[in-house]
Amino acid sequence: MGKDVIIACDFAGKAECMSFLDKFTGVKPFVKIGMELFYAEGPQIVRDIKARGHKIFLDLKLHDIPNTVKKSMAVLSRLDVDMCNLHAGGTVAMMEAAIEGLTRPDGTRPILIAVTQLTSTSEERMRSDLLIEKPMEEVVMHYALNAKRAGLDGVVCSPLEAAAVHSVCGKEFYTVTPGIRFADGDKGDQSRVTTPEKAKEIGSDYIVVGRPITAAADPVKAYNRCVKEFVG
Ligand code: C5P
């Protein structure tokens, strides 16, 4: 695995999602299923998309006591997803329990990555609401190192942080990065954005791309452009 474009399938329901995926006749892109689609359709949506031959990143961001996360991860592992995630804020003990739950009897498991601090959390809010006094970058790198120590495979981060994460956690530690826009595209509600080409240059391992593909006039063409710019 590594160096791939993941399409964020942020759709409200199955019909919309499947008619989008129907457009891809040749290739089977890696797709991300988030909370909205999963909570609307239940686990069957994962089985249905998997049955069509797509790799799946199930973006449910688990955060609970270690035992609950361990048991929930075992369920997700049996759903045969390829990648899933949790909040590093749940502590190293929670992340270790997650790895345990995720590991199948044959020793295989999906890739597990951590959310450090959500990009919607500002340094000011982190200080006032969470009582975390350190600078954002230090907190993000500390959480990334905790994830590595717990045995996780990488983190979700801004492409602009990918180089720093690699320098702290090693080149083989995955950086999965949203916030991608084409140079000539619309930024939408994202503020710190980067092109697929630039994300490649900084060292992202996976880019997560939603609207630049899902809202494009020709989604297959937009996906192919992303792959060409990012993977080469
Ligand atoms: O449409 P767009 O390309 O902005 O979609 C990006 C995807 O990545 C969305 O599913 C969004 O929720 C997710 N994401 C993000 N920023 C983060 C974490 C996740 O944009 N920090």
PDB file of C-alpha atoms and ligand atoms in Angstrom:
ATOM      1  CA  MET A   1       0.000   0.000   0.000  1.00  0.00           C
ATOM      2  CA  GLY A   2       1.017   3.650  -0.078  1.00  0.00           C
ATOM      3  CA  LYS A   3       0.803   6.583  -2.511  1.00  0.00           C
ATOM      4  CA  ASP A   4      -2.816   6.498  -3.504  1.00  0.00           C
ATOM      5  CA  VAL A   5      -5.751   8.844  -4.001  1.00  0.00           C
ATOM      6  CA  ILE A   6      -8.716   8.198  -1.676  1.00  0.00           C
ATOM      7  CA  ILE A   7     -12.071   9.651  -2.758  1.00  0.00           C
ATOM      8  CA  ALA A   8     -14.144  11.020   0.158  1.00  0.00           C
ATOM      9  CA  CYS A   9     -17.625   9.670  -0.601  1.00  0.00           C
ATOM     10  CA  ASP A  10     -19.480  12.272   1.451  1.00  0.00           C
ATOM     11  CA  PHE A  11     -22.949  11.345   0.241  1.00  0.00           C
ATOM     12  CA  ALA A  12     -26.191  11.332   2.221  1.00  0.00           C
ATOM     13  CA  GLY A  13     -27.279   7.881   1.095  1.00  0.00           C
ATOM     14  CA  LYS A  14     -26.547   4.684  -0.811  1.00  0.00           C
ATOM     15  CA  ALA A  15     -28.310   5.562  -4.075  1.00  0.00           C
ATOM     16  CA  GLU A  16     -26.294   8.733  -4.544  1.00  0.00           C
ATOM     17  CA  CYS A  17     -23.048   7.007  -3.625  1.00  0.00           C
ATOM     18  CA  MET A  18     -23.591   4.046  -5.939  1.00  0.00           C
ATOM     19  CA  SER A  19     -24.548   6.197  -8.915  1.00  0.00           C
ATOM     20  CA  PHE A  20     -21.305   8.122  -8.352  1.00  0.00           C
ATOM     21  CA  LEU A  21     -19.257   4.905  -8.190  1.00  0.00           C
ATOM     22  CA  ASP A  22     -21.029   3.572 -11.323  1.00  0.00           C
ATOM     23  CA  LYS A  23     -19.143   6.200 -13.317  1.00  0.00           C
ATOM     24  CA  PHE A  24     -15.876   4.368 -12.644  1.00  0.00           C
ATOM     25  CA  THR A  25     -15.920   1.498 -15.092  1.00  0.00           C
ATOM     26  CA  GLY A  26     -12.222   0.741 -15.520  1.00  0.00           C
ATOM     27  CA  VAL A  27     -10.471   1.488 -12.242  1.00  0.00           C
ATOM     28  CA  LYS A  28     -11.801   0.878  -8.722  1.00  0.00           C
ATOM     29  CA  PRO A  29     -10.700   3.864  -6.649  1.00  0.00           C
ATOM     30  CA  PHE A  30      -9.884   3.659  -2.923  1.00  0.00           C
ATOM     31  CA  VAL A  31     -12.879   5.311  -1.192  1.00  0.00           C
ATOM     32  CA  LYS A  32     -13.493   6.904   2.196  1.00  0.00           C
ATOM     33  CA  ILE A  33     -16.803   6.273   3.959  1.00  0.00           C
ATOM     34  CA  GLY A  34     -17.506   8.791   6.701  1.00  0.00           C
ATOM     35  CA  MET A  35     -19.942   8.998   9.586  1.00  0.00           C
ATOM     36  CA  GLU A  36     -22.790  10.504   7.545  1.00  0.00           C
ATOM     37  CA  LEU A  37     -23.041   7.648   5.037  1.00  0.00           C
ATOM     38  CA  PHE A  38     -22.239   4.945   7.610  1.00  0.00           C
ATOM     39  CA  TYR A  39     -24.850   6.130  10.111  1.00  0.00           C
ATOM     40  CA  ALA A  40     -27.434   6.548   7.346  1.00  0.00           C
ATOM     41  CA  GLU A  41     -26.944   3.127   5.777  1.00  0.00           C
ATOM     42  CA  GLY A  42     -25.306   0.952   8.447  1.00  0.00           C
ATOM     43  CA  PRO A  43     -22.496  -1.574   7.955  1.00  0.00           C
ATOM     44  CA  GLN A  44     -24.118  -3.021   4.821  1.00  0.00           C
ATOM     45  CA  ILE A  45     -22.875  -0.020   2.843  1.00  0.00           C
ATOM     46  CA  VAL A  46     -19.314  -1.150   3.591  1.00  0.00           C
ATOM     47  CA  ARG A  47     -20.045  -4.697   2.376  1.00  0.00           C
ATOM     48  CA  ASP A  48     -21.779  -3.396  -0.762  1.00  0.00           C
ATOM     49  CA  ILE A  49     -18.926  -1.079  -1.766  1.00  0.00           C
ATOM     50  CA  LYS A  50     -16.329  -3.725  -0.889  1.00  0.00           C
ATOM     51  CA  ALA A  51     -18.200  -6.243  -3.086  1.00  0.00           C
ATOM     52  CA  ARG A  52     -17.678  -3.875  -6.023  1.00  0.00           C
ATOM     53  CA  GLY A  53     -13.929  -4.211  -5.559  1.00  0.00           C
ATOM     54  CA  HIS A  54     -13.040  -0.920  -3.862  1.00  0.00           C
ATOM     55  CA  LYS A  55     -10.581  -0.513  -1.003  1.00  0.00           C
ATOM     56  CA  ILE A  56     -12.268   1.253   1.921  1.00  0.00           C
ATOM     57  CA  PHE A  57     -11.090   3.788   4.499  1.00  0.00           C
ATOM     58  CA  LEU A  58     -13.792   3.788   7.178  1.00  0.00           C
ATOM     59  CA  ASP A  59     -13.534   7.210   8.828  1.00  0.00           C
ATOM     60  CA  LEU A  60     -15.399   6.783  12.130  1.00  0.00           C
ATOM     61  CA  LYS A  61     -12.779   8.338  14.479  1.00  0.00           C
ATOM     62  CA  LEU A  62     -13.320   6.086  17.493  1.00  0.00           C
ATOM     63  CA  HIS A  63     -12.719   7.557  20.969  1.00  0.00           C
ATOM     64  CA  ASP A  64     -13.903   5.664  24.074  1.00  0.00           C
ATOM     65  CA  ILE A  65     -12.560   3.508  26.898  1.00  0.00           C
ATOM     66  CA  PRO A  66      -9.963   0.940  25.707  1.00  0.00           C
ATOM     67  CA  ASN A  67     -12.219  -2.101  26.114  1.00  0.00           C
ATOM     68  CA  THR A  68     -15.048  -0.573  24.056  1.00  0.00           C
ATOM     69  CA  VAL A  69     -12.659   0.551  21.327  1.00  0.00           C
ATOM     70  CA  LYS A  70     -11.012  -2.884  21.219  1.00  0.00           C
ATOM     71  CA  LYS A  71     -14.344  -4.661  20.747  1.00  0.00           C
ATOM     72  CA  SER A  72     -15.586  -2.130  18.191  1.00  0.00           C
ATOM     73  CA  MET A  73     -12.371  -2.395  16.196  1.00  0.00           C
ATOM     74  CA  ALA A  74     -12.816  -6.180  16.057  1.00  0.00           C
ATOM     75  CA  VAL A  75     -16.217  -5.588  14.430  1.00  0.00           C
ATOM     76  CA  LEU A  76     -14.735  -3.163  11.869  1.00  0.00           C
ATOM     77  CA  SER A  77     -11.935  -5.623  11.121  1.00  0.00           C
ATOM     78  CA  ARG A  78     -14.486  -8.318  10.313  1.00  0.00           C
ATOM     79  CA  LEU A  79     -16.139  -5.859   7.913  1.00  0.00           C
ATOM     80  CA  ASP A  80     -12.900  -6.198   5.947  1.00  0.00           C
ATOM     81  CA  VAL A  81     -12.129  -2.476   5.683  1.00  0.00           C
ATOM     82  CA  ASP A  82      -8.625  -1.576   4.490  1.00  0.00           C
ATOM     83  CA  MET A  83      -8.098   1.471   6.728  1.00  0.00           C
ATOM     84  CA  CYS A  84      -9.805   2.912   9.804  1.00  0.00           C
ATOM     85  CA  ASN A  85      -9.073   5.535  12.417  1.00  0.00           C
ATOM     86  CA  LEU A  86      -9.415   6.808  15.989  1.00  0.00           C
ATOM     87  CA  HIS A  87      -8.614   9.879  18.072  1.00  0.00           C
ATOM     88  CA  ALA A  88      -5.076   9.852  19.496  1.00  0.00           C
ATOM     89  CA  GLY A  89      -6.554  11.879  22.395  1.00  0.00           C
ATOM     90  CA  GLY A  90      -7.983   8.585  23.710  1.00  0.00           C
ATOM     91  CA  THR A  91      -4.462   7.800  25.066  1.00  0.00           C
ATOM     92  CA  VAL A  92      -1.799   5.225  24.194  1.00  0.00           C
ATOM     93  CA  ALA A  93      -3.682   2.558  26.180  1.00  0.00           C
ATOM     94  CA  MET A  94      -6.760   3.076  23.998  1.00  0.00           C
ATOM     95  CA  MET A  95      -4.680   2.905  20.810  1.00  0.00           C
ATOM     96  CA  GLU A  96      -2.954  -0.297  21.927  1.00  0.00           C
ATOM     97  CA  ALA A  97      -6.339  -1.834  22.692  1.00  0.00           C
ATOM     98  CA  ALA A  98      -7.519  -0.780  19.223  1.00  0.00           C
ATOM     99  CA  ILE A  99      -4.626  -2.608  17.554  1.00  0.00           C
ATOM    100  CA  GLU A 100      -5.410  -5.716  19.596  1.00  0.00           C
ATOM    101  CA  GLY A 101      -9.058  -5.641  18.579  1.00  0.00           C
ATOM    102  CA  LEU A 102      -8.264  -4.964  14.957  1.00  0.00           C
ATOM    103  CA  THR A 103      -5.809  -7.831  14.542  1.00  0.00           C
ATOM    104  CA  ARG A 104      -7.463 -10.859  12.938  1.00  0.00           C
ATOM    105  CA  PRO A 105      -6.755 -14.450  13.991  1.00  0.00           C
ATOM    106  CA  ASP A 106      -4.400 -14.821  10.987  1.00  0.00           C
ATOM    107  CA  GLY A 107      -2.344 -11.804  12.154  1.00  0.00           C
ATOM    108  CA  THR A 108      -3.526  -9.410   9.418  1.00  0.00           C
ATOM    109  CA  ARG A 109      -5.349  -6.168  10.160  1.00  0.00           C
ATOM    110  CA  PRO A 110      -6.535  -2.992   8.423  1.00  0.00           C
ATOM    111  CA  ILE A 111      -4.227   0.036   8.440  1.00  0.00           C
ATOM    112  CA  LEU A 112      -4.936   2.077  11.588  1.00  0.00           C
ATOM    113  CA  ILE A 113      -4.310   5.803  11.645  1.00  0.00           C
ATOM    114  CA  ALA A 114      -4.896   8.481  14.272  1.00  0.00           C
ATOM    115  CA  VAL A 115      -6.483  11.897  14.233  1.00  0.00           C
ATOM    116  CA  THR A 116      -4.185  14.164  16.283  1.00  0.00           C
ATOM    117  CA  GLN A 117      -5.994  17.483  16.821  1.00  0.00           C
ATOM    118  CA  LEU A 118      -8.864  18.150  14.426  1.00  0.00           C
ATOM    119  CA  THR A 119      -7.994  20.924  11.984  1.00  0.00           C
ATOM    120  CA  SER A 120     -11.191  22.649  13.101  1.00  0.00           C
ATOM    121  CA  THR A 121      -9.645  23.125  16.578  1.00  0.00           C
ATOM    122  CA  SER A 122      -7.630  26.332  16.818  1.00  0.00           C
ATOM    123  CA  GLU A 123      -4.678  26.774  19.167  1.00  0.00           C
ATOM    124  CA  GLU A 124      -6.770  29.294  21.104  1.00  0.00           C
ATOM    125  CA  ARG A 125      -9.687  26.843  21.567  1.00  0.00           C
ATOM    126  CA  MET A 126      -7.257  24.086  22.511  1.00  0.00           C
ATOM    127  CA  ARG A 127      -6.004  26.335  25.298  1.00  0.00           C
ATOM    128  CA  SER A 128      -9.345  27.722  26.478  1.00  0.00           C
ATOM    129  CA  ASP A 129     -11.585  24.640  26.036  1.00  0.00           C
ATOM    130  CA  LEU A 130      -9.152  21.759  26.467  1.00  0.00           C
ATOM    131  CA  LEU A 131      -6.609  23.439  28.801  1.00  0.00           C
ATOM    132  CA  ILE A 132      -3.734  22.345  26.543  1.00  0.00           C
ATOM    133  CA  GLU A 133      -1.125  25.087  26.798  1.00  0.00           C
ATOM    134  CA  LYS A 134       1.506  23.869  24.307  1.00  0.00           C
ATOM    135  CA  PRO A 135       1.786  25.117  20.723  1.00  0.00           C
ATOM    136  CA  MET A 136      -0.363  23.225  18.176  1.00  0.00           C
ATOM    137  CA  GLU A 137       2.605  21.807  16.257  1.00  0.00           C
ATOM    138  CA  GLU A 138       4.131  20.354  19.436  1.00  0.00           C
ATOM    139  CA  VAL A 139       0.795  18.793  20.408  1.00  0.00           C
ATOM    140  CA  VAL A 140       0.267  17.302  16.937  1.00  0.00           C
ATOM    141  CA  MET A 141       3.791  15.817  16.851  1.00  0.00           C
ATOM    142  CA  HIS A 142       3.433  14.445  20.402  1.00  0.00           C
ATOM    143  CA  TYR A 143       0.121  12.762  19.537  1.00  0.00           C
ATOM    144  CA  ALA A 144       1.682  11.374  16.332  1.00  0.00           C
ATOM    145  CA  LEU A 145       4.563   9.903  18.346  1.00  0.00           C
ATOM    146  CA  ASN A 146       2.098   8.388  20.825  1.00  0.00           C
ATOM    147  CA  ALA A 147       0.294   6.782  17.885  1.00  0.00           C
ATOM    148  CA  LYS A 148       3.577   5.377  16.620  1.00  0.00           C
ATOM    149  CA  ARG A 149       4.506   4.047  20.078  1.00  0.00           C
ATOM    150  CA  ALA A 150       1.120   2.321  20.311  1.00  0.00           C
ATOM    151  CA  GLY A 151       1.874   0.539  17.025  1.00  0.00           C
ATOM    152  CA  LEU A 152      -0.360   2.536  14.688  1.00  0.00           C
ATOM    153  CA  ASP A 153       0.565   3.023  11.047  1.00  0.00           C
ATOM    154  CA  GLY A 154       0.170   6.773  10.656  1.00  0.00           C
ATOM    155  CA  VAL A 155      -1.893   9.909  11.166  1.00  0.00           C
ATOM    156  CA  VAL A 156      -4.418  12.056   9.374  1.00  0.00           C
ATOM    157  CA  CYS A 157      -2.880  15.503   8.997  1.00  0.00           C
ATOM    158  CA  SER A 158      -2.613  18.544   6.800  1.00  0.00           C
ATOM    159  CA  PRO A 159      -0.340  17.945   3.787  1.00  0.00           C
ATOM    160  CA  LEU A 160       1.583  20.952   5.096  1.00  0.00           C
ATOM    161  CA  GLU A 161       2.418  18.904   8.248  1.00  0.00           C
ATOM    162  CA  ALA A 162       3.398  15.725   6.379  1.00  0.00           C
ATOM    163  CA  ALA A 163       7.114  16.501   6.216  1.00  0.00           C
ATOM    164  CA  ALA A 164       7.307  17.318   9.944  1.00  0.00           C
ATOM    165  CA  VAL A 165       5.410  14.123  10.866  1.00  0.00           C
ATOM    166  CA  HIS A 166       7.813  12.078   8.739  1.00  0.00           C
ATOM    167  CA  SER A 167      10.831  13.721  10.322  1.00  0.00           C
ATOM    168  CA  VAL A 168       9.534  12.964  13.845  1.00  0.00           C
ATOM    169  CA  CYS A 169       7.967   9.523  13.253  1.00  0.00           C
ATOM    170  CA  GLY A 170       9.923   8.194  10.285  1.00  0.00           C
ATOM    171  CA  LYS A 171       9.362   7.942   6.544  1.00  0.00           C
ATOM    172  CA  GLU A 172       7.409   4.694   6.792  1.00  0.00           C
ATOM    173  CA  PHE A 173       4.791   6.258   9.119  1.00  0.00           C
ATOM    174  CA  TYR A 174       1.828   7.134   6.879  1.00  0.00           C
ATOM    175  CA  THR A 175       0.512  10.642   6.437  1.00  0.00           C
ATOM    176  CA  VAL A 176      -3.058  10.657   5.141  1.00  0.00           C
ATOM    177  CA  THR A 177      -3.925  14.166   4.060  1.00  0.00           C
ATOM    178  CA  PRO A 178      -7.208  15.913   3.184  1.00  0.00           C
ATOM    179  CA  GLY A 179      -7.350  19.583   2.152  1.00  0.00           C
ATOM    180  CA  ILE A 180      -6.469  18.960  -1.488  1.00  0.00           C
ATOM    181  CA  ARG A 181      -7.495  21.273  -4.321  1.00  0.00           C
ATOM    182  CA  PHE A 182      -6.448  21.610  -7.965  1.00  0.00           C
ATOM    183  CA  ALA A 183      -4.420  24.729  -8.704  1.00  0.00           C
ATOM    184  CA  ASP A 184      -7.296  26.084 -10.830  1.00  0.00           C
ATOM    185  CA  GLY A 185     -10.072  24.817  -8.502  1.00  0.00           C
ATOM    186  CA  ASP A 186     -12.480  26.205  -5.908  1.00  0.00           C
ATOM    187  CA  LYS A 187     -11.296  25.995  -2.262  1.00  0.00           C
ATOM    188  CA  GLY A 188     -14.822  25.691  -0.795  1.00  0.00           C
ATOM    189  CA  ASP A 189     -14.729  25.764   3.031  1.00  0.00           C
ATOM    190  CA  GLN A 190     -11.135  24.484   3.286  1.00  0.00           C
ATOM    191  CA  SER A 191      -8.555  27.106   4.169  1.00  0.00           C
ATOM    192  CA  ARG A 192      -5.083  25.537   4.196  1.00  0.00           C
ATOM    193  CA  VAL A 193      -5.096  23.664   0.899  1.00  0.00           C
ATOM    194  CA  THR A 194      -2.499  22.117  -1.371  1.00  0.00           C
ATOM    195  CA  THR A 195      -2.509  20.624  -4.867  1.00  0.00           C
ATOM    196  CA  PRO A 196      -2.022  16.870  -5.410  1.00  0.00           C
ATOM    197  CA  GLU A 197       1.365  17.631  -6.991  1.00  0.00           C
ATOM    198  CA  LYS A 198       2.515  19.690  -4.004  1.00  0.00           C
ATOM    199  CA  ALA A 199       1.222  17.034  -1.563  1.00  0.00           C
ATOM    200  CA  LYS A 200       3.402  14.510  -3.383  1.00  0.00           C
ATOM    201  CA  GLU A 201       6.382  16.821  -3.130  1.00  0.00           C
ATOM    202  CA  ILE A 202       5.898  17.326   0.639  1.00  0.00           C
ATOM    203  CA  GLY A 203       5.614  13.571   1.097  1.00  0.00           C
ATOM    204  CA  SER A 204       1.947  12.697   1.727  1.00  0.00           C
ATOM    205  CA  ASP A 205       1.343   8.956   1.440  1.00  0.00           C
ATOM    206  CA  TYR A 206      -2.396   9.120   0.749  1.00  0.00           C
ATOM    207  CA  ILE A 207      -4.436  12.150  -0.276  1.00  0.00           C
ATOM    208  CA  VAL A 208      -8.140  12.295   0.622  1.00  0.00           C
ATOM    209  CA  VAL A 209     -10.056  14.202  -2.035  1.00  0.00           C
ATOM    210  CA  GLY A 210     -13.776  14.959  -1.869  1.00  0.00           C
ATOM    211  CA  ARG A 211     -15.473  17.769  -3.765  1.00  0.00           C
ATOM    212  CA  PRO A 212     -12.762  18.361  -6.387  1.00  0.00           C
ATOM    213  CA  ILE A 213     -13.773  14.877  -7.639  1.00  0.00           C
ATOM    214  CA  THR A 214     -17.358  14.330  -6.420  1.00  0.00           C
ATOM    215  CA  ALA A 215     -18.592  17.760  -7.566  1.00  0.00           C
ATOM    216  CA  ALA A 216     -16.621  17.819 -10.831  1.00  0.00           C
ATOM    217  CA  ALA A 217     -18.479  17.897 -14.152  1.00  0.00           C
ATOM    218  CA  ASP A 218     -16.502  14.759 -15.071  1.00  0.00           C
ATOM    219  CA  PRO A 219     -15.526  12.945 -11.828  1.00  0.00           C
ATOM    220  CA  VAL A 220     -13.551  10.205 -13.598  1.00  0.00           C
ATOM    221  CA  LYS A 221     -11.463  12.791 -15.411  1.00  0.00           C
ATOM    222  CA  ALA A 222     -10.884  14.697 -12.144  1.00  0.00           C
ATOM    223  CA  TYR A 223      -9.871  11.452 -10.376  1.00  0.00           C
ATOM    224  CA  ASN A 224      -7.461  10.564 -13.179  1.00  0.00           C
ATOM    225  CA  ARG A 225      -5.959  14.032 -12.993  1.00  0.00           C
ATOM    226  CA  CYS A 226      -5.428  13.607  -9.241  1.00  0.00           C
ATOM    227  CA  VAL A 227      -3.755  10.235  -9.738  1.00  0.00           C
ATOM    228  CA  LYS A 228      -1.541  11.609 -12.497  1.00  0.00           C
ATOM    229  CA  GLU A 229      -0.442  14.588 -10.376  1.00  0.00           C
ATOM    230  CA  PHE A 230      -0.019  12.653  -7.114  1.00  0.00           C
ATOM    231  CA  VAL A 231       1.142   9.176  -8.098  1.00  0.00           C
ATOM    232  CA  GLY A 232       2.711  10.131 -11.416  1.00  0.00           C
TER     233      GLY A 232
HETATM  234  O1  C5P B   1     -14.501  17.851  -0.187  1.00  0.00           O
HETATM  235  P1  C5P B   1     -13.155  17.853   0.466  1.00  0.00           P
HETATM  236  O2  C5P B   1     -12.008  17.506  -0.482  1.00  0.00           O
HETATM  237  O3  C5P B   1     -12.886  19.119   1.248  1.00  0.00           O
HETATM  238  O4  C5P B   1     -13.262  16.633   1.487  1.00  0.00           O
HETATM  239  C1  C5P B   1     -12.237  16.317   2.397  1.00  0.00           C
HETATM  240  C2  C5P B   1     -12.632  15.154   3.261  1.00  0.00           C
HETATM  241  O5  C5P B   1     -11.652  14.999   4.269  1.00  0.00           O
HETATM  242  C3  C5P B   1     -13.966  15.315   3.975  1.00  0.00           C
HETATM  243  O6  C5P B   1     -14.529  14.002   4.117  1.00  0.00           O
HETATM  244  C4  C5P B   1     -13.570  15.889   5.315  1.00  0.00           C
HETATM  245  O7  C5P B   1     -14.484  15.582   6.337  1.00  0.00           O
HETATM  246  C5  C5P B   1     -12.239  15.177   5.562  1.00  0.00           C
HETATM  247  N1  C5P B   1     -11.329  15.863   6.476  1.00  0.00           N
HETATM  248  C6  C5P B   1     -10.864  17.158   6.266  1.00  0.00           C
HETATM  249  N2  C5P B   1     -10.001  17.731   7.145  1.00  0.00           N
HETATM  250  C7  C5P B   1      -9.598  17.050   8.231  1.00  0.00           C
HETATM  251  C8  C5P B   1     -10.036  15.746   8.454  1.00  0.00           C
HETATM  252  C9  C5P B   1     -10.915  15.181   7.553  1.00  0.00           C
HETATM  253  O8  C5P B   1     -11.214  17.780   5.276  1.00  0.00           O
HETATM  254  N3  C5P B   1      -8.732  17.609   9.042  1.00  0.00           N
END
